[in-house]
mmCIF file of C-alpha atoms in Angstrom:
data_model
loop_
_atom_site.group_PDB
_atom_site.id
_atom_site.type_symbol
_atom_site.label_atom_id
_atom_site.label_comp_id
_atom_site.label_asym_id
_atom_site.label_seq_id
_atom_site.Cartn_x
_atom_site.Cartn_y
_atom_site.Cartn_z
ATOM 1 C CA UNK A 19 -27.604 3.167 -14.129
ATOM 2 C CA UNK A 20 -24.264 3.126 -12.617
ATOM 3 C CA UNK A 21 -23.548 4.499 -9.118
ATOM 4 C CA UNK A 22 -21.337 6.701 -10.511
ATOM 5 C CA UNK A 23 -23.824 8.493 -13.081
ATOM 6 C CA UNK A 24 -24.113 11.546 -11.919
ATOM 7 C CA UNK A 25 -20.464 12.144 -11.315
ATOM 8 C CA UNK A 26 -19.424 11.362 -14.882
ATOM 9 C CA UNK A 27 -18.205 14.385 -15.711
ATOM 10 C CA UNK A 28 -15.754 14.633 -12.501
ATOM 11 C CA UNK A 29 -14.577 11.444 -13.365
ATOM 12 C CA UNK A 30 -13.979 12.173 -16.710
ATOM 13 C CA UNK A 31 -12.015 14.993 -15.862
ATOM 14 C CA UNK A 32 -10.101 13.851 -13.392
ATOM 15 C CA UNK A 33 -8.699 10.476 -15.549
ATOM 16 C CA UNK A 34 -7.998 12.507 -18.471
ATOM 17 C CA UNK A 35 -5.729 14.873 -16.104
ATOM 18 C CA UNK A 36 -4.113 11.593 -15.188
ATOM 19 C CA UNK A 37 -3.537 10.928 -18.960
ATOM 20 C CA UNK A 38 -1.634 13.721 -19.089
ATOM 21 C CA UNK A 39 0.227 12.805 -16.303
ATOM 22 C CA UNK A 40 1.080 10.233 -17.621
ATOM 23 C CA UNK A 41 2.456 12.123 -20.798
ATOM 24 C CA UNK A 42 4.336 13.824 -18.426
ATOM 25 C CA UNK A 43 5.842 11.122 -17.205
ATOM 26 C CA UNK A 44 7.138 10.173 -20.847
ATOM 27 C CA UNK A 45 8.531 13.214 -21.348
ATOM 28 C CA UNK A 46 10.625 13.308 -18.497
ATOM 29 C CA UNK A 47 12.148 10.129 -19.100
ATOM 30 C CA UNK A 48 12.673 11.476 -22.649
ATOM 31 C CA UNK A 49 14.318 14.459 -21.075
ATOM 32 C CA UNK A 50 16.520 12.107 -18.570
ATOM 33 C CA UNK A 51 15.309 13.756 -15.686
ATOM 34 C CA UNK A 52 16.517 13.030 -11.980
ATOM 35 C CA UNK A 53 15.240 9.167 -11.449
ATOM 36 C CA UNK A 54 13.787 10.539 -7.909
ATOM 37 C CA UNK A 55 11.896 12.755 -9.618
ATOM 38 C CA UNK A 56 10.477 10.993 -11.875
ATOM 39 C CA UNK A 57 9.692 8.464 -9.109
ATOM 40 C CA UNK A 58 7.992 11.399 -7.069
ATOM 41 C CA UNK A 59 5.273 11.924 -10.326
ATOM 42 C CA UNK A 60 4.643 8.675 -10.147
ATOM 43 C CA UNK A 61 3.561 8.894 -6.803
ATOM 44 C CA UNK A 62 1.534 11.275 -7.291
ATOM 45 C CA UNK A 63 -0.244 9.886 -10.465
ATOM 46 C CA UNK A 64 -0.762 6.419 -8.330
ATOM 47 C CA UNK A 65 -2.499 8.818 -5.653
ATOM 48 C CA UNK A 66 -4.590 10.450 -8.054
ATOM 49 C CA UNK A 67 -5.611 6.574 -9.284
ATOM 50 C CA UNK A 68 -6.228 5.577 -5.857
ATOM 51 C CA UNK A 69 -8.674 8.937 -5.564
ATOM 52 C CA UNK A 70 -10.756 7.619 -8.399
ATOM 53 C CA UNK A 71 -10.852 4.221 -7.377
ATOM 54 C CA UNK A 72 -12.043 5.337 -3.666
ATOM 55 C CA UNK A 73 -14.447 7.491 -5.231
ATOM 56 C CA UNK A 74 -16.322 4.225 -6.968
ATOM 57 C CA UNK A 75 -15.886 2.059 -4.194
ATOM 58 C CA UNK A 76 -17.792 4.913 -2.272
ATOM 59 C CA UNK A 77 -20.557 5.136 -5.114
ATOM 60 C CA UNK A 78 -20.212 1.371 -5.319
ATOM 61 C CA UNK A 79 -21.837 1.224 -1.753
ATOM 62 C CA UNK A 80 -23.702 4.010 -1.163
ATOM 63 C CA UNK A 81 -25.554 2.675 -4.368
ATOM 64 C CA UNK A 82 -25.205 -0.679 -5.974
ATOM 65 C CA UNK A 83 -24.515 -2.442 -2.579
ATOM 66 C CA UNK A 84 -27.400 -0.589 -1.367
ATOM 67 C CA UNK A 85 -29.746 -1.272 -3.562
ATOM 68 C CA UNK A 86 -28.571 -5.123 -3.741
ATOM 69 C CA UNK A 87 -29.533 -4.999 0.178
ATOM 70 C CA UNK A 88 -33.032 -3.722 -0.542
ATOM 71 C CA UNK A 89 -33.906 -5.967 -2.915
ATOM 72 C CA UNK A 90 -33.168 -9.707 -0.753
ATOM 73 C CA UNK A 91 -30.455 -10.152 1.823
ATOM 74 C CA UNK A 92 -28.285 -12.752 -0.253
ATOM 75 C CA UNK A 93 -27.871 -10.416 -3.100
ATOM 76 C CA UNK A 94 -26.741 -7.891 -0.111
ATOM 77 C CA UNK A 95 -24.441 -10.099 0.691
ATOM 78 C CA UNK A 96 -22.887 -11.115 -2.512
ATOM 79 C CA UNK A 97 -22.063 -7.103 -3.337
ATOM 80 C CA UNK A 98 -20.455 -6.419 -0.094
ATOM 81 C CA UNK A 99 -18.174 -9.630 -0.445
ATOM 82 C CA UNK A 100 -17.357 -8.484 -3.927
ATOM 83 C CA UNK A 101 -16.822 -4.810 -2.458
ATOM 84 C CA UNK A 102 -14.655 -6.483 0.242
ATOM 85 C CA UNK A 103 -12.769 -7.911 -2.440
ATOM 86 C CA UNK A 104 -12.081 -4.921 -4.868
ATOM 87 C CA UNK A 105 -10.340 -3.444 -1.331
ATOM 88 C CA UNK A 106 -8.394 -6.500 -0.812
ATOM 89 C CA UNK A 107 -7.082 -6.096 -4.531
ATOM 90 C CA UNK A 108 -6.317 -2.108 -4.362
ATOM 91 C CA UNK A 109 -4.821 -2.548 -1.091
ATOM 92 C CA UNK A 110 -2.441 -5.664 -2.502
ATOM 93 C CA UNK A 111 -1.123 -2.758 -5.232
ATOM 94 C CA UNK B 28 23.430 10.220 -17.700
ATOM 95 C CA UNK B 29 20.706 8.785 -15.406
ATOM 96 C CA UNK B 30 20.382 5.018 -14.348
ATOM 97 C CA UNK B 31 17.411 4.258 -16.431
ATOM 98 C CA UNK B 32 19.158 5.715 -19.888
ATOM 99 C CA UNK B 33 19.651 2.419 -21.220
ATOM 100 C CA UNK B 34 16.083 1.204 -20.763
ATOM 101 C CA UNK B 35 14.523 4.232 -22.036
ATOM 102 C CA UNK B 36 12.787 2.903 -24.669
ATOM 103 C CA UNK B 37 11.290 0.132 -22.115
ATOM 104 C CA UNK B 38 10.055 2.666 -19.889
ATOM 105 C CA UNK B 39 8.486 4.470 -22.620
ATOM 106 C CA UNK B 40 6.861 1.431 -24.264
ATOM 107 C CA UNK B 41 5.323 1.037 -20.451
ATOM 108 C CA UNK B 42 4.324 4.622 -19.767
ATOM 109 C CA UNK B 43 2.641 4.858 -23.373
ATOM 110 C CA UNK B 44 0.853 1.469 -22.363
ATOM 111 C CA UNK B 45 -0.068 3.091 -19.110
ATOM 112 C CA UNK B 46 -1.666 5.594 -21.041
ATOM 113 C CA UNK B 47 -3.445 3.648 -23.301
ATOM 114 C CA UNK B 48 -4.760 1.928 -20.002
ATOM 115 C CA UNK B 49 -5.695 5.690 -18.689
ATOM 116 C CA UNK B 50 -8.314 6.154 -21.998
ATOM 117 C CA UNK B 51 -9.210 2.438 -21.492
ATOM 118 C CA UNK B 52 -10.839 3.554 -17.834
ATOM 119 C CA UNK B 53 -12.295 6.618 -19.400
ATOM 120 C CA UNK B 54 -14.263 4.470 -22.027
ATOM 121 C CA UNK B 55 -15.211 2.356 -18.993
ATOM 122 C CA UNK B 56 -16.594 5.571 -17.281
ATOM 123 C CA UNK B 57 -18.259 6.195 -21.013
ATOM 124 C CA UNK B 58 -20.244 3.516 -21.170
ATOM 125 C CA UNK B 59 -21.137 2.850 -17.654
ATOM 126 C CA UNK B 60 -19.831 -0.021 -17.205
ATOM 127 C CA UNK B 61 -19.494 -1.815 -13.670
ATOM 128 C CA UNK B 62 -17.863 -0.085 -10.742
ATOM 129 C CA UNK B 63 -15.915 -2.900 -9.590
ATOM 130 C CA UNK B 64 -14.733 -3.466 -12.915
ATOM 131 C CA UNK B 65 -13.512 -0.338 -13.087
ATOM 132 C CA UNK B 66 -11.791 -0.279 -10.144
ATOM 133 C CA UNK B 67 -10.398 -3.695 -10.910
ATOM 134 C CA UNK B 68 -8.410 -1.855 -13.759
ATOM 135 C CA UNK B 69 -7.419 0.533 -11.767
ATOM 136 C CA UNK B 70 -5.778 -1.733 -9.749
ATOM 137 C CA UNK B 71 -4.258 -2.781 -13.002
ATOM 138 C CA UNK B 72 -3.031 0.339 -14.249
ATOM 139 C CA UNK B 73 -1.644 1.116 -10.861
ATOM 140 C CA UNK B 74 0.339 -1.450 -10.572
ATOM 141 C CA UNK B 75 2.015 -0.934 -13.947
ATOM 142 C CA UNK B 76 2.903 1.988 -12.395
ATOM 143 C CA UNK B 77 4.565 0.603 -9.507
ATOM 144 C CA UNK B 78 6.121 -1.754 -11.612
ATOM 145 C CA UNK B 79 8.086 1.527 -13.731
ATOM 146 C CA UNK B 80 8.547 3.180 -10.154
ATOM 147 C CA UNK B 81 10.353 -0.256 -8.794
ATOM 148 C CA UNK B 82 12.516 -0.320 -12.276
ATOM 149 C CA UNK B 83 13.565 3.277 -11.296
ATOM 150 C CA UNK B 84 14.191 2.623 -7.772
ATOM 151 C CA UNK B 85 16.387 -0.322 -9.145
ATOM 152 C CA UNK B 86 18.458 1.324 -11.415
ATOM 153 C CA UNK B 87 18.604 4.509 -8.912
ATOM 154 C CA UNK B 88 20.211 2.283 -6.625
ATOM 155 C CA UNK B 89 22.097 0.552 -8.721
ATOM 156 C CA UNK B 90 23.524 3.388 -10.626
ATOM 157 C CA UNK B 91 23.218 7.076 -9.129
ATOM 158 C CA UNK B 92 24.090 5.350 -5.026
ATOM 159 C CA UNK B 93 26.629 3.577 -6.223
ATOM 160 C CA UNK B 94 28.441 6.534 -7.806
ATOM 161 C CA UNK B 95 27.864 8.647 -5.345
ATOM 162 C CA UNK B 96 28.997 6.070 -2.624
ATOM 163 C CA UNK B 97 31.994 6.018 -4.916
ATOM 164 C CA UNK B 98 32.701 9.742 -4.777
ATOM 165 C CA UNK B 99 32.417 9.790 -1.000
ATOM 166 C CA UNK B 100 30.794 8.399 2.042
ATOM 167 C CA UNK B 101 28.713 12.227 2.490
ATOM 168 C CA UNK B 102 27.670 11.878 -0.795
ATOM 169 C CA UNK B 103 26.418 8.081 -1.286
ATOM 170 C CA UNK B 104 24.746 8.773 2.953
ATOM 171 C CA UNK B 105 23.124 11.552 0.952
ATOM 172 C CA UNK B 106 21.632 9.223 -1.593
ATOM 173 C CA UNK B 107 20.620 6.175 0.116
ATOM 174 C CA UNK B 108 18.939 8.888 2.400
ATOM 175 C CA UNK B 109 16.864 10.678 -0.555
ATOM 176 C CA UNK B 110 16.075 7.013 -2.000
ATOM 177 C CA UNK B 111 14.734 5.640 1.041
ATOM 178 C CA UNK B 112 12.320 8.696 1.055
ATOM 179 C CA UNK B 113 11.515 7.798 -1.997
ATOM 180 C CA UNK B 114 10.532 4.459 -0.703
ATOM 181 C CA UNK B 115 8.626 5.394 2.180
ATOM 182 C CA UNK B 116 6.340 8.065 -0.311
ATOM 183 C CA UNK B 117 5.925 4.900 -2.414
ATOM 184 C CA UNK B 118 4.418 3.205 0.382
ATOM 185 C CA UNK B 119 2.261 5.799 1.640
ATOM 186 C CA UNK B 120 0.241 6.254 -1.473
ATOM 187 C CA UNK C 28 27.820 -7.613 12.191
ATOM 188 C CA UNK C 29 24.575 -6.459 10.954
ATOM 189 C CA UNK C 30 23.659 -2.858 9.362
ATOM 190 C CA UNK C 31 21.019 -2.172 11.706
ATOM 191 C CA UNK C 32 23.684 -3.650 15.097
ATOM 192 C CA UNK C 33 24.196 0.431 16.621
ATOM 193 C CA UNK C 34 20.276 0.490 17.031
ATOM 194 C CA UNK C 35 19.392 -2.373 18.356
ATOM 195 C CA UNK C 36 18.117 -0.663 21.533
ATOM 196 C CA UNK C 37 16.073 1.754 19.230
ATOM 197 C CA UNK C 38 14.371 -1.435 17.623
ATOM 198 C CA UNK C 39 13.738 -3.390 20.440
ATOM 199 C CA UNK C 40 11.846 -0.528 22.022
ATOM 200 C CA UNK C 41 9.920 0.028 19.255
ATOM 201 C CA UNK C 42 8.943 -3.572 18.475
ATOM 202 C CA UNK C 43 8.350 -4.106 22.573
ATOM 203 C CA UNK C 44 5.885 -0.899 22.013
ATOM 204 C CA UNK C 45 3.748 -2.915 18.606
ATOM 205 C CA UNK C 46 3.445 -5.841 20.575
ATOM 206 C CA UNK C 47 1.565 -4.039 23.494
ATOM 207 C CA UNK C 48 -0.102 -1.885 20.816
ATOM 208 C CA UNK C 49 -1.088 -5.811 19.316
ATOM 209 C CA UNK C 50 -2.187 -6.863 22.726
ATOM 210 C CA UNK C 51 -4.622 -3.433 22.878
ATOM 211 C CA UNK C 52 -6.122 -4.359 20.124
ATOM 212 C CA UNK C 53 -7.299 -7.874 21.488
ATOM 213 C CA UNK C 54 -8.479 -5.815 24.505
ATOM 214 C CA UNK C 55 -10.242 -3.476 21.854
ATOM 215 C CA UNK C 56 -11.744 -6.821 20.635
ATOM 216 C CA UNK C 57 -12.752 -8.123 23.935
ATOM 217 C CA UNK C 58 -14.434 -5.127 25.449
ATOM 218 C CA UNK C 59 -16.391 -4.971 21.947
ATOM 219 C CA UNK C 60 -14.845 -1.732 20.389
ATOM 220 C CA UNK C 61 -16.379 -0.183 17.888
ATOM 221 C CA UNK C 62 -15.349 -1.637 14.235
ATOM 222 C CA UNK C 63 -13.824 1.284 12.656
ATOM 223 C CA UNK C 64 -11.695 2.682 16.080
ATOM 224 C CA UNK C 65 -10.527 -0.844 16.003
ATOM 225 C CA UNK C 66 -9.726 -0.160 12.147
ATOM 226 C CA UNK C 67 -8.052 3.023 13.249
ATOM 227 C CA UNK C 68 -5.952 0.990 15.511
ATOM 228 C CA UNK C 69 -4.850 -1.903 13.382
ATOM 229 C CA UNK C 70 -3.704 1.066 10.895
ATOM 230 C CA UNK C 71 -1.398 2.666 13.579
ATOM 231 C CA UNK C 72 0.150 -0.408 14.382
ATOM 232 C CA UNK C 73 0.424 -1.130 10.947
ATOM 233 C CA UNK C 74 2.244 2.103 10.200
ATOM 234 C CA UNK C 75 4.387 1.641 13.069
ATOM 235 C CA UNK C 76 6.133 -1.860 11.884
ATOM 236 C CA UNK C 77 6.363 -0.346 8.593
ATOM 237 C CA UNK C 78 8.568 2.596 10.161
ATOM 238 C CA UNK C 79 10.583 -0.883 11.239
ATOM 239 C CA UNK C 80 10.565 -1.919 8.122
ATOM 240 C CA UNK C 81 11.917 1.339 6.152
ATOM 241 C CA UNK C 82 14.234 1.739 9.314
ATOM 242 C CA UNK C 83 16.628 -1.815 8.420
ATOM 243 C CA UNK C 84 15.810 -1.040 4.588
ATOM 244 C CA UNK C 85 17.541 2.355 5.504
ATOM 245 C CA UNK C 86 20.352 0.671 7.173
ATOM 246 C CA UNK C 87 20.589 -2.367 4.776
ATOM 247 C CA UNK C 88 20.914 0.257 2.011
ATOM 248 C CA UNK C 89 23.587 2.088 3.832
ATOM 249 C CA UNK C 90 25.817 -1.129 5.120
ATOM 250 C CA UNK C 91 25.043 -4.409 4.108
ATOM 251 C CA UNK C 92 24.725 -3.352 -0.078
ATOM 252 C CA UNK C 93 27.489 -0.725 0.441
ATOM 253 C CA UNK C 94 30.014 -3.729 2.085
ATOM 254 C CA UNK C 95 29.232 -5.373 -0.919
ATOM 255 C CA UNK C 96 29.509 -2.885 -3.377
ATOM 256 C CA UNK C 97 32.963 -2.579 -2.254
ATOM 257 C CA UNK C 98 33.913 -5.758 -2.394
ATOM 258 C CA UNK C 99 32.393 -6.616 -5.978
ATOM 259 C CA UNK C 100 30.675 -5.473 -8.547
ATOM 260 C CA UNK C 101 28.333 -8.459 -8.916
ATOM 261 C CA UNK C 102 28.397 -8.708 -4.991
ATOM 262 C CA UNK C 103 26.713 -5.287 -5.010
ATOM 263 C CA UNK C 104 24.624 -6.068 -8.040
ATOM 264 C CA UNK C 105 23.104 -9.527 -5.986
ATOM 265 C CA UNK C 106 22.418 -7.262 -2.653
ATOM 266 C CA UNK C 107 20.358 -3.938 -4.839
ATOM 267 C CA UNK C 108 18.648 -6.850 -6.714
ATOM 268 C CA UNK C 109 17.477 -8.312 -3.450
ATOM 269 C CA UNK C 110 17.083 -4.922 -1.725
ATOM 270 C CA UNK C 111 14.106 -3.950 -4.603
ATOM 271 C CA UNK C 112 12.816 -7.304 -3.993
ATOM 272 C CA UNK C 113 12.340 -6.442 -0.132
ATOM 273 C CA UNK C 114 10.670 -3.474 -1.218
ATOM 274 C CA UNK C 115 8.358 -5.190 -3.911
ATOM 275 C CA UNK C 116 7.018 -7.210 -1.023
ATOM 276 C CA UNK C 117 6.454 -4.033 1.535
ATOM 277 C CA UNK C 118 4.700 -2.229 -1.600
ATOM 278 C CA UNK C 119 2.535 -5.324 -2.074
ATOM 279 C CA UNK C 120 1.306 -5.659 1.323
ATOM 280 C CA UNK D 15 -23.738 -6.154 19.343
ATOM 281 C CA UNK D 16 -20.909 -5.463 17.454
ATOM 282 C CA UNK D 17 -20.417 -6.814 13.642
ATOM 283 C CA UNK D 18 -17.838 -9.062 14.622
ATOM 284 C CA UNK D 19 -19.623 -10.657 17.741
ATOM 285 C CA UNK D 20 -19.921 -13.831 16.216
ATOM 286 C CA UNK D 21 -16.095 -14.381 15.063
ATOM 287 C CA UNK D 22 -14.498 -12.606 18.640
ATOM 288 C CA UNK D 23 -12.614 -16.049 18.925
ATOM 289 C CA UNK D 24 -11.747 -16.132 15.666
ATOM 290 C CA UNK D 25 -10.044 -12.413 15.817
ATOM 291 C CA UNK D 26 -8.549 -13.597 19.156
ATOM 292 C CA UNK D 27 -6.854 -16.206 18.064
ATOM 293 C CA UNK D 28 -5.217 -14.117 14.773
ATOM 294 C CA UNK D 29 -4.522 -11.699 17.033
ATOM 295 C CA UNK D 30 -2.497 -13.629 19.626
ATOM 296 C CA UNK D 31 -0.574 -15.127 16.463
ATOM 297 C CA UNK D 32 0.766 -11.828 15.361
ATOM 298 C CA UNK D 33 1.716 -10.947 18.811
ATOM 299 C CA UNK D 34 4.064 -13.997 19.154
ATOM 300 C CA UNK D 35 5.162 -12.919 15.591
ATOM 301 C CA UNK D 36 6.089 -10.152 17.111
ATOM 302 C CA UNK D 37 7.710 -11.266 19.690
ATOM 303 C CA UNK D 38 9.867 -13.415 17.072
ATOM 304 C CA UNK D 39 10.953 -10.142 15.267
ATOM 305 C CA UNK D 40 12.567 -9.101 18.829
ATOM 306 C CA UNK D 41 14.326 -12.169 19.013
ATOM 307 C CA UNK D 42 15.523 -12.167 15.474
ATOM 308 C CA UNK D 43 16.640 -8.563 16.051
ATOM 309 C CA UNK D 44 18.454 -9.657 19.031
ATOM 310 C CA UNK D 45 20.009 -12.888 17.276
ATOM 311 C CA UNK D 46 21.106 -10.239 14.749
ATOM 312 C CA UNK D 47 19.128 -12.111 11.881
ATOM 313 C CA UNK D 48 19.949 -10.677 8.470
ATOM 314 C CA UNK D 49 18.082 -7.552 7.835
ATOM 315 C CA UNK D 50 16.204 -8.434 4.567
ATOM 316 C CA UNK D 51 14.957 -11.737 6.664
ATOM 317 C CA UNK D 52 13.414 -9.520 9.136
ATOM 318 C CA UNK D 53 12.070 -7.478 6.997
ATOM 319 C CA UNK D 54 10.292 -10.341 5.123
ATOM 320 C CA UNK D 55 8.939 -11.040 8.777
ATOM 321 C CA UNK D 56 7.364 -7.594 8.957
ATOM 322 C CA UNK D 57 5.488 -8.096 5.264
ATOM 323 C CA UNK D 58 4.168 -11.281 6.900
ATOM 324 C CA UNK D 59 3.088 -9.679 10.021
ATOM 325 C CA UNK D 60 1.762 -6.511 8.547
ATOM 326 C CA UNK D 61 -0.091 -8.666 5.878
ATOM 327 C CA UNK D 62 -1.429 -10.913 9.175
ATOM 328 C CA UNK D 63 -2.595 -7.315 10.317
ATOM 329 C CA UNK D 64 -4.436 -6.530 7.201
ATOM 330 C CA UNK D 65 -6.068 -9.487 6.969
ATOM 331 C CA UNK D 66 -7.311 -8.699 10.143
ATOM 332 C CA UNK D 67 -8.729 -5.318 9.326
ATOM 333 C CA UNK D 68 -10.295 -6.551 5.732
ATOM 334 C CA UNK D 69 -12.233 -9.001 8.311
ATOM 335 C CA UNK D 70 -13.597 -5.924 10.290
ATOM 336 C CA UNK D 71 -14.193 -4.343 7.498
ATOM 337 C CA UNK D 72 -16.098 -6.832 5.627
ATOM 338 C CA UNK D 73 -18.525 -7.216 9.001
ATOM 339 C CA UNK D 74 -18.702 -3.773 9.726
ATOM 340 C CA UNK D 75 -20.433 -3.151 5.732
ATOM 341 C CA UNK D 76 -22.484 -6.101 6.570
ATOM 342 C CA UNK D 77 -23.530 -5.351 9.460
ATOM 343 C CA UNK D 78 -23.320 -2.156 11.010
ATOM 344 C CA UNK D 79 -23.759 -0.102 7.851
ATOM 345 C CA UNK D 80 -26.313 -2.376 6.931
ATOM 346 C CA UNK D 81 -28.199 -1.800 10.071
ATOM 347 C CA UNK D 82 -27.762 1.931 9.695
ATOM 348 C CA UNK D 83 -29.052 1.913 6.182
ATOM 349 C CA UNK D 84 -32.149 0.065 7.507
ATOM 350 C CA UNK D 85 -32.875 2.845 9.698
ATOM 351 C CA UNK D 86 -32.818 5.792 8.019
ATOM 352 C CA UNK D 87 -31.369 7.031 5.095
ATOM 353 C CA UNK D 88 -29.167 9.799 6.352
ATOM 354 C CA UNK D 89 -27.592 7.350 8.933
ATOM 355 C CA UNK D 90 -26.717 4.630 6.217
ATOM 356 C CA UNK D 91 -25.465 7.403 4.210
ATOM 357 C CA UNK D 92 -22.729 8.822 6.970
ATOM 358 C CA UNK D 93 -21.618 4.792 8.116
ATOM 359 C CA UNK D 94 -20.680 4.522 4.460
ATOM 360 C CA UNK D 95 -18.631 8.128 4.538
ATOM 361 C CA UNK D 96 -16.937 6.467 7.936
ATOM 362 C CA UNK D 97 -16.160 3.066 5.936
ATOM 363 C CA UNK D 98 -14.613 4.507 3.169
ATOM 364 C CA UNK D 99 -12.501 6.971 5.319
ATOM 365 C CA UNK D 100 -11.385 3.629 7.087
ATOM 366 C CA UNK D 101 -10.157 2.065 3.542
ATOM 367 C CA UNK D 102 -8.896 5.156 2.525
ATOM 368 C CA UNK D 103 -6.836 5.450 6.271
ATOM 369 C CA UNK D 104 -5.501 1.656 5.352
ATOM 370 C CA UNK D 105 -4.500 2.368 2.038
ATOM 371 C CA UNK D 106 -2.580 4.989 2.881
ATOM 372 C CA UNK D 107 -0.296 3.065 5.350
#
């Protein structure tokens, strides 16, 4: 079981609103819209990303990296050095 | 015309990818799989996104400044104002 | 003559102001400041060189790709070109 | 004891480094460097910075909200709410 199990359905939700975003986005560059504006949506679909992603990394330690701890001190420390990491790599975006 | 009317089909091909990407996470979510794999393609999918925002931003500049910077000094202030807001929202996400 | 030469003053002040804001934070360090107020900290500073940063992209946008503009087309093509790279590496940070 | 105790020299010395690297963005403004060479200086600085808060970060999860956890359930719980408010505060800069 996944950290994240018992928000599934949220997550579900709020990615497939970000699919159609993301149609969105096609469609305005099929309708030439203002470059600006299109820019603008796409700030707003990388925000709605980043939401999702903080959401796991805060299931990701209130859970796995939890757990990991409880169970020996090296496994502890192996999850928060790979949770350490996945920041590194959404903050390098 | 906007900048980005000659690489519209380029942008496209990207955004549909970008979607494709979008249901890739949601089968992710499906079937449980790992949290920081799942936010290791978000970082993925995110920074396709950046990558269609800086193609905009490029042919913004290169296309709707210049004319305007071409059609007066008031008008091209106007635009490298609006684009460097653009910027700075880019940055903040 | 650089684009951002009328604000020097403005610059200088504000880079004078991050270093003592970098020299609090070794204080923060040595009086053994809480982690995340340290956190806090490191992202004000941060957010106050990157308010530099957007600042001479501003004016660099406004004189320095403008001057060339004017003088060529491929002049002005070289200095947007480099511009977006500038703000690939800000976005990446 | 904070997390960090054991690396205080270690954050000293980074520290100090990006304070003389900010000291050599006034002189480069002053020298009236080129403005896409300074702002290359503030991606290095700002990345110095962030390398510096991952390093808190990473400590803090391993040992302060590790600590908490230990204790009770309810504090581990809120010293993960206050770590992922700190990503989310440096993702946003």
């Amino acid at each position: 079981m996944r950290g994240y199990a018992m928000q599934k359905d949220d997550y579900r939700n709020r990615l497939r609103r970000i699919e159609g975003q993301v149609r969105g986005l096609q469609r305005m560059i099929d309708e030439d819209e203002y470059c600006v504006d299109v820019l603008t949506q796409i700030v707003s679909v990388t925000k709605a990303l980043q939401g999702v992603g903080l959401g796991l990394l805060d299931e990701h330690l209130r859970h796995c990296v939890r757990e990991a701890a409880e169970s020996s001190r090296i496994e502890g420390d192996a999850k928060v050095t790979e949770a350490v990491q996945a920041v590194e790599r959404l903050l390098k975006v």
